[in-house]
PDB file of C-alpha atoms in Angstrom:
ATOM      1  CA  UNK A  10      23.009 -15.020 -27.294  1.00  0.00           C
ATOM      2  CA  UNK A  11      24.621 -16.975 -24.904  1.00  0.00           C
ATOM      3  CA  UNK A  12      25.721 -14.135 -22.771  1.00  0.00           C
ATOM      4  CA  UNK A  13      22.361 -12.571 -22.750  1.00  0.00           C
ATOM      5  CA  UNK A  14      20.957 -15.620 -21.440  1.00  0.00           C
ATOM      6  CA  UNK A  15      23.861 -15.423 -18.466  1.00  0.00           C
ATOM      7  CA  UNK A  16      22.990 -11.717 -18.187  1.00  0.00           C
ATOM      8  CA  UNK A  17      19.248 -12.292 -17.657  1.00  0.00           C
ATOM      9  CA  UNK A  18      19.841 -15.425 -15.018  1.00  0.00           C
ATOM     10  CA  UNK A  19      22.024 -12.953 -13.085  1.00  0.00           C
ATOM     11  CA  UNK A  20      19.118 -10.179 -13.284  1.00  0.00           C
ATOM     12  CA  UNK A  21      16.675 -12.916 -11.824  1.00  0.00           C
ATOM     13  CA  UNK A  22      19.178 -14.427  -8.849  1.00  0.00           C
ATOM     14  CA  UNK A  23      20.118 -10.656  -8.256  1.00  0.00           C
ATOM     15  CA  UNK A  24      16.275  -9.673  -7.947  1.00  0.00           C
ATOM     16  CA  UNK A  25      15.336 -12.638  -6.128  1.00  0.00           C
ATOM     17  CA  UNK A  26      18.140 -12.023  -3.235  1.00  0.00           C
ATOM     18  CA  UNK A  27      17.192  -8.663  -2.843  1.00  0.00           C
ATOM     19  CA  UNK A  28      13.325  -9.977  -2.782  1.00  0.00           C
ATOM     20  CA  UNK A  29      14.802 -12.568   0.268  1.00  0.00           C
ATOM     21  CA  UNK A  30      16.920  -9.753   2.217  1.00  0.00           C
ATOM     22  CA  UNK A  31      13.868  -7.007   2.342  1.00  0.00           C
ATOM     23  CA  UNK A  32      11.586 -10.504   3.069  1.00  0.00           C
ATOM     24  CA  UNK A  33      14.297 -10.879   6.138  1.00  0.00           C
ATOM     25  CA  UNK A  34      14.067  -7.090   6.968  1.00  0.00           C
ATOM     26  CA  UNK A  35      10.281  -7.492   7.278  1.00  0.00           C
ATOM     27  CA  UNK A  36      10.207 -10.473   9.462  1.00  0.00           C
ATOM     28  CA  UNK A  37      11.992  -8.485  12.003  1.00  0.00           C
ATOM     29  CA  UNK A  38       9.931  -5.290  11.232  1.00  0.00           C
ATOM     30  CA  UNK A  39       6.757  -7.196  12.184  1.00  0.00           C
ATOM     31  CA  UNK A  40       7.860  -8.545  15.296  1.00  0.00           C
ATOM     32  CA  UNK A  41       9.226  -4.948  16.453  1.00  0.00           C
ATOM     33  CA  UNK A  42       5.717  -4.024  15.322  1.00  0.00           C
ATOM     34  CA  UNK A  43       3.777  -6.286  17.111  1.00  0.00           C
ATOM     35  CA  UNK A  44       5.629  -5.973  20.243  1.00  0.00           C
ATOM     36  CA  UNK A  45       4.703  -2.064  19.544  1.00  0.00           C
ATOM     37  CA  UNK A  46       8.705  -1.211  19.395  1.00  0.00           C
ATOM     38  CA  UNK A  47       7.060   1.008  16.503  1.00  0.00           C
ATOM     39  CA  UNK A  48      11.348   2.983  15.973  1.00  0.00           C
ATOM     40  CA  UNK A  49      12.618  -0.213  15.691  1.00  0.00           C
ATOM     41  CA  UNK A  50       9.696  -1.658  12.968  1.00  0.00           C
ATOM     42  CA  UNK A  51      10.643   1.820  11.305  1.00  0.00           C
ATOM     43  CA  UNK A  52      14.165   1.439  10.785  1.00  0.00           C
ATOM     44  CA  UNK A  53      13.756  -2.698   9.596  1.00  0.00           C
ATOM     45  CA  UNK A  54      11.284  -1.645   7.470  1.00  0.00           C
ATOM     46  CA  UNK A  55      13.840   1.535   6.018  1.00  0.00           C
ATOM     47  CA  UNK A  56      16.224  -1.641   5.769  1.00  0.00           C
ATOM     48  CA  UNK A  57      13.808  -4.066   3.891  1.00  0.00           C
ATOM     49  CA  UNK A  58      12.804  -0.983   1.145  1.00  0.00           C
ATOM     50  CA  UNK A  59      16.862   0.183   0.474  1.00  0.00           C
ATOM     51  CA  UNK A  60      17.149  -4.147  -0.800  1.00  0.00           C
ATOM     52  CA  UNK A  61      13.615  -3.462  -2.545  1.00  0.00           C
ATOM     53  CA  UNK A  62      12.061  -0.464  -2.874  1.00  0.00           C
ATOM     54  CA  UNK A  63       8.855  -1.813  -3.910  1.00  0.00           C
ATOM     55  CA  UNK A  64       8.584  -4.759  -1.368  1.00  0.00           C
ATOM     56  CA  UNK A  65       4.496  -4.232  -0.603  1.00  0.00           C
ATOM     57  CA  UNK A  66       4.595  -5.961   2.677  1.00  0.00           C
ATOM     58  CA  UNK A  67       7.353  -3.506   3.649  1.00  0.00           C
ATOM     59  CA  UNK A  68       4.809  -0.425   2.116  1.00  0.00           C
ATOM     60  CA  UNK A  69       1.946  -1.792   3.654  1.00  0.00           C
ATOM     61  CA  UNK A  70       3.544  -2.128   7.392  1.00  0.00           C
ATOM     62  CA  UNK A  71       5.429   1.254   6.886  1.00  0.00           C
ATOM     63  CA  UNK A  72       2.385   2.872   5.999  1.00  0.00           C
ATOM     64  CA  UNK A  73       0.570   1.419   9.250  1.00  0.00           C
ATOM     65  CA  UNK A  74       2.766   2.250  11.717  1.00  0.00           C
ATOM     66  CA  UNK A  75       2.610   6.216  10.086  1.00  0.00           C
ATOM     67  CA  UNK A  76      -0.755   6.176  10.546  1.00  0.00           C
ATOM     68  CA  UNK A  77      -0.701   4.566  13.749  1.00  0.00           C
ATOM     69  CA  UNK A  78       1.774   7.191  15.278  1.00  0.00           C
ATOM     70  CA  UNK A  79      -0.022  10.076  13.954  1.00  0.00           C
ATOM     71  CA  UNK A  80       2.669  10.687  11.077  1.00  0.00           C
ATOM     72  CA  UNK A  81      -0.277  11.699   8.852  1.00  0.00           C
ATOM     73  CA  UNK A  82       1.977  12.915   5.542  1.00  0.00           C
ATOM     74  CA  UNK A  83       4.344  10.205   6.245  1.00  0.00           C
ATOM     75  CA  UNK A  84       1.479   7.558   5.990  1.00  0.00           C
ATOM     76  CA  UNK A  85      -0.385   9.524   3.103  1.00  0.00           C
ATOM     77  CA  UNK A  86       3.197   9.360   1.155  1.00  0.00           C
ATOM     78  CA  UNK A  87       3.256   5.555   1.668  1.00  0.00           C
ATOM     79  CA  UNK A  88      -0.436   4.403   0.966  1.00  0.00           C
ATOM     80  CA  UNK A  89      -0.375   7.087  -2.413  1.00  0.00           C
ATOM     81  CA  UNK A  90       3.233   5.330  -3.867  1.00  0.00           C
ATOM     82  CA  UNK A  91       1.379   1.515  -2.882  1.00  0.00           C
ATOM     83  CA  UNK A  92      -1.406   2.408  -5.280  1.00  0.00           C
ATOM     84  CA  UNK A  93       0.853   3.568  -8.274  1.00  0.00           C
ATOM     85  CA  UNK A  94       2.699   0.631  -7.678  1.00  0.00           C
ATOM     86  CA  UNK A  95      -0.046  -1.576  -7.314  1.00  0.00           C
ATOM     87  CA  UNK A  96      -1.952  -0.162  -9.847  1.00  0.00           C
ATOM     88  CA  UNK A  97       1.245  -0.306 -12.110  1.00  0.00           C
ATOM     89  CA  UNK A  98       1.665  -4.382 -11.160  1.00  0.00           C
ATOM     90  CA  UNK A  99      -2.053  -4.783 -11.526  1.00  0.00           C
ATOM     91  CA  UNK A 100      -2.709  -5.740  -8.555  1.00  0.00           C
ATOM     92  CA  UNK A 101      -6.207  -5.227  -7.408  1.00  0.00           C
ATOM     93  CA  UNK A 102      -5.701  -6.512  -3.988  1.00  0.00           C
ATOM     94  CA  UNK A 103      -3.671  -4.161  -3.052  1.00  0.00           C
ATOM     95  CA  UNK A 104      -4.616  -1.217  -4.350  1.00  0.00           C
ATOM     96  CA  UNK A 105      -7.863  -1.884  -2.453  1.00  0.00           C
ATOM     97  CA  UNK A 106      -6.247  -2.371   0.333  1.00  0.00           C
ATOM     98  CA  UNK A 107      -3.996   1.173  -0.063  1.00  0.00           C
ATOM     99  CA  UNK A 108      -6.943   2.758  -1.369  1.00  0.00           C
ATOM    100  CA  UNK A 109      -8.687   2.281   1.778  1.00  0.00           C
ATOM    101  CA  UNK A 110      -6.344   3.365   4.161  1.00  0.00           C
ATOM    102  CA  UNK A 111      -5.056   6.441   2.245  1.00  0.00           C
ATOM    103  CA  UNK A 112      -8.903   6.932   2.118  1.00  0.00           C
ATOM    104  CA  UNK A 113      -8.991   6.586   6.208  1.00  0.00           C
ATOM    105  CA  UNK A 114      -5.999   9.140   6.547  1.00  0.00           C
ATOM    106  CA  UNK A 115      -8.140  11.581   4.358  1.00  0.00           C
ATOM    107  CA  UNK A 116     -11.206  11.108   6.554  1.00  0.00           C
ATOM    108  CA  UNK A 117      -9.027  11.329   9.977  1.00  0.00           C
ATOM    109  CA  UNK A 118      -7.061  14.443   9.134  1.00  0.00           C
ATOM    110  CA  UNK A 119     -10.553  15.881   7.744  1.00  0.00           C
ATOM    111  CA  UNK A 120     -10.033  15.870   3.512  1.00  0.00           C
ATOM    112  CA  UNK A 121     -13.701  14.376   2.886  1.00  0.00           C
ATOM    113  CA  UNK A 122     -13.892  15.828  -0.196  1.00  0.00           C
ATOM    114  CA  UNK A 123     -10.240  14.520  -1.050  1.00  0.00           C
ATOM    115  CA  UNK A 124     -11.577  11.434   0.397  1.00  0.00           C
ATOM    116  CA  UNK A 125     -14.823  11.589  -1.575  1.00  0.00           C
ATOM    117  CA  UNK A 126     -12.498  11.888  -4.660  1.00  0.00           C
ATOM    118  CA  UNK A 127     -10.546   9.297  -4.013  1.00  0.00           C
ATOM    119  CA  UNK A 128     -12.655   6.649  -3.673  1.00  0.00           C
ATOM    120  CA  UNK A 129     -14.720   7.649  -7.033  1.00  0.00           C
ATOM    121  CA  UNK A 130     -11.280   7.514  -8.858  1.00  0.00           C
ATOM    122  CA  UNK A 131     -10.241   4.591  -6.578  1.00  0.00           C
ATOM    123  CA  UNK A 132     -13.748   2.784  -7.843  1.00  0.00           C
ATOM    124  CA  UNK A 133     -12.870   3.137 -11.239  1.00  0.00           C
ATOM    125  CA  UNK A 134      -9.371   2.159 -11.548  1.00  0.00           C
ATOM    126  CA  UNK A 135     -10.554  -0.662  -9.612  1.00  0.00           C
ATOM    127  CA  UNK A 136     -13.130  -1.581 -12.279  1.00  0.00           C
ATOM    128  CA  UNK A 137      -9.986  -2.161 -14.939  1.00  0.00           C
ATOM    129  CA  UNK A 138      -7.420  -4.156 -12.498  1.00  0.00           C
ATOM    130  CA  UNK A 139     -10.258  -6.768 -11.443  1.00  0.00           C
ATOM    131  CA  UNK A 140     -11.940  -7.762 -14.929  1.00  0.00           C
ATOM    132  CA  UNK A 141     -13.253 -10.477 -12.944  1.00  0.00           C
ATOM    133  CA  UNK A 142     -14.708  -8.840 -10.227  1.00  0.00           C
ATOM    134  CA  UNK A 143     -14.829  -5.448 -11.195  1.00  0.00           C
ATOM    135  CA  UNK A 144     -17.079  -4.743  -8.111  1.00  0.00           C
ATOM    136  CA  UNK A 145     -14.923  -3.564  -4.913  1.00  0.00           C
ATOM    137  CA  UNK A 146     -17.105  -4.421  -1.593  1.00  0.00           C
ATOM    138  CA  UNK A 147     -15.597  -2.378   0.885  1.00  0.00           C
ATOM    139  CA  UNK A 148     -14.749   0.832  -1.682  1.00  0.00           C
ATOM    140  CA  UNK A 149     -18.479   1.191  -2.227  1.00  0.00           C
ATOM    141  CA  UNK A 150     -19.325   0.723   1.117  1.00  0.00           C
ATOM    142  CA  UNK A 151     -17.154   3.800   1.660  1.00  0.00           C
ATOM    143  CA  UNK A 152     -18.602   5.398  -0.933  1.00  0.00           C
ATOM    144  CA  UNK A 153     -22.143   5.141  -0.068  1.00  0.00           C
ATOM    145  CA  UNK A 154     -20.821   6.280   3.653  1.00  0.00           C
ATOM    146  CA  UNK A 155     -19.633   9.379   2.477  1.00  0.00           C
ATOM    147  CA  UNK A 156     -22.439  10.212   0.385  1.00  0.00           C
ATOM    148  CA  UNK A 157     -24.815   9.782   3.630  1.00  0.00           C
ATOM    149  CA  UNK A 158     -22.112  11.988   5.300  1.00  0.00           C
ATOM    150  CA  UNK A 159     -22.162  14.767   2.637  1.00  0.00           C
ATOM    151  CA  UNK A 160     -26.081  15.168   2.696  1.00  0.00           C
ATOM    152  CA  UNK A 161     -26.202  15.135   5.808  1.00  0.00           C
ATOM    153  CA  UNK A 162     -23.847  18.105   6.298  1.00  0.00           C
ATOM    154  CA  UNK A 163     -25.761  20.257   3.068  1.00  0.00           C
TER     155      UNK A 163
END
């Protein structure tokens, strides 16, 4: 028992050091990124997700500068594995927020049926993270945007 109990406290001070090195990793990232140094953000950020892969600042930022340099897949890729992990952490905030923009990169690249998919599905799964407040402000203002946009196209 006693060495399971020194097993586990390792596992925590192990997963809390990585937690503080990617933390580190992003700190640099975002000053790269707000100085627009966007290769330099890129390879923190690469830095900050090898000490935790699922660090969401680190996903969030990556996923920004993608977008923001036109590396449409590359952003697509990033905002699709924040919602799984999000939505596997139950985290509503976030998967709102990744919703959203892997919604925008649909839009921008011209998927507005993809897009129109997405935020139905993004709606719902919504609706179970957020008990609470199952109702998602800026996903159904999307959604009511790209129904005007679809009848107006018919």
């Amino acid at each position: 028992r006693r060495h399971k109990e020194l097993r586990e406290k390792l596992v925590d001070i192990a997963h809390t050091e990585y937690h503080r090195k990617a933390e580190e990793k992003w700190n640099i990232a975002y000053e790269h990124y707000v100085s627009k140094n966007y290769r330099m953000a890129l390879q923190e950020l690469r830095k900050a997700l090898e000490n935790k892969s699922t660090h969401i600042p680190s996903l969030m930022l990556f996923g920004e500068i993608c977008f923001q340099k036109g590396q449409f897949k590359n952003a697509k890729n990033t905002y699709n594995a924040l919602r799984n992990l999000a939505s596997s952490q139950q985290n509503a905030d976030v998967y709102e927020t990744a919703s959203m923009r892997l919604i925008d990169v649909e839009l921008l690249v011209g998927n507005t049926v993809r897009a129109e998919q997405l935020t139905k599905s993004s709606i719902d799964r919504y609706k179970t993270l957020n008990k609470d407040k199952p109702y998602s402000i800026p996903l159904n203002k999307r959604r009511i945007r790209l129904e005007y946009l679809w009848r107006r196209r018919k």
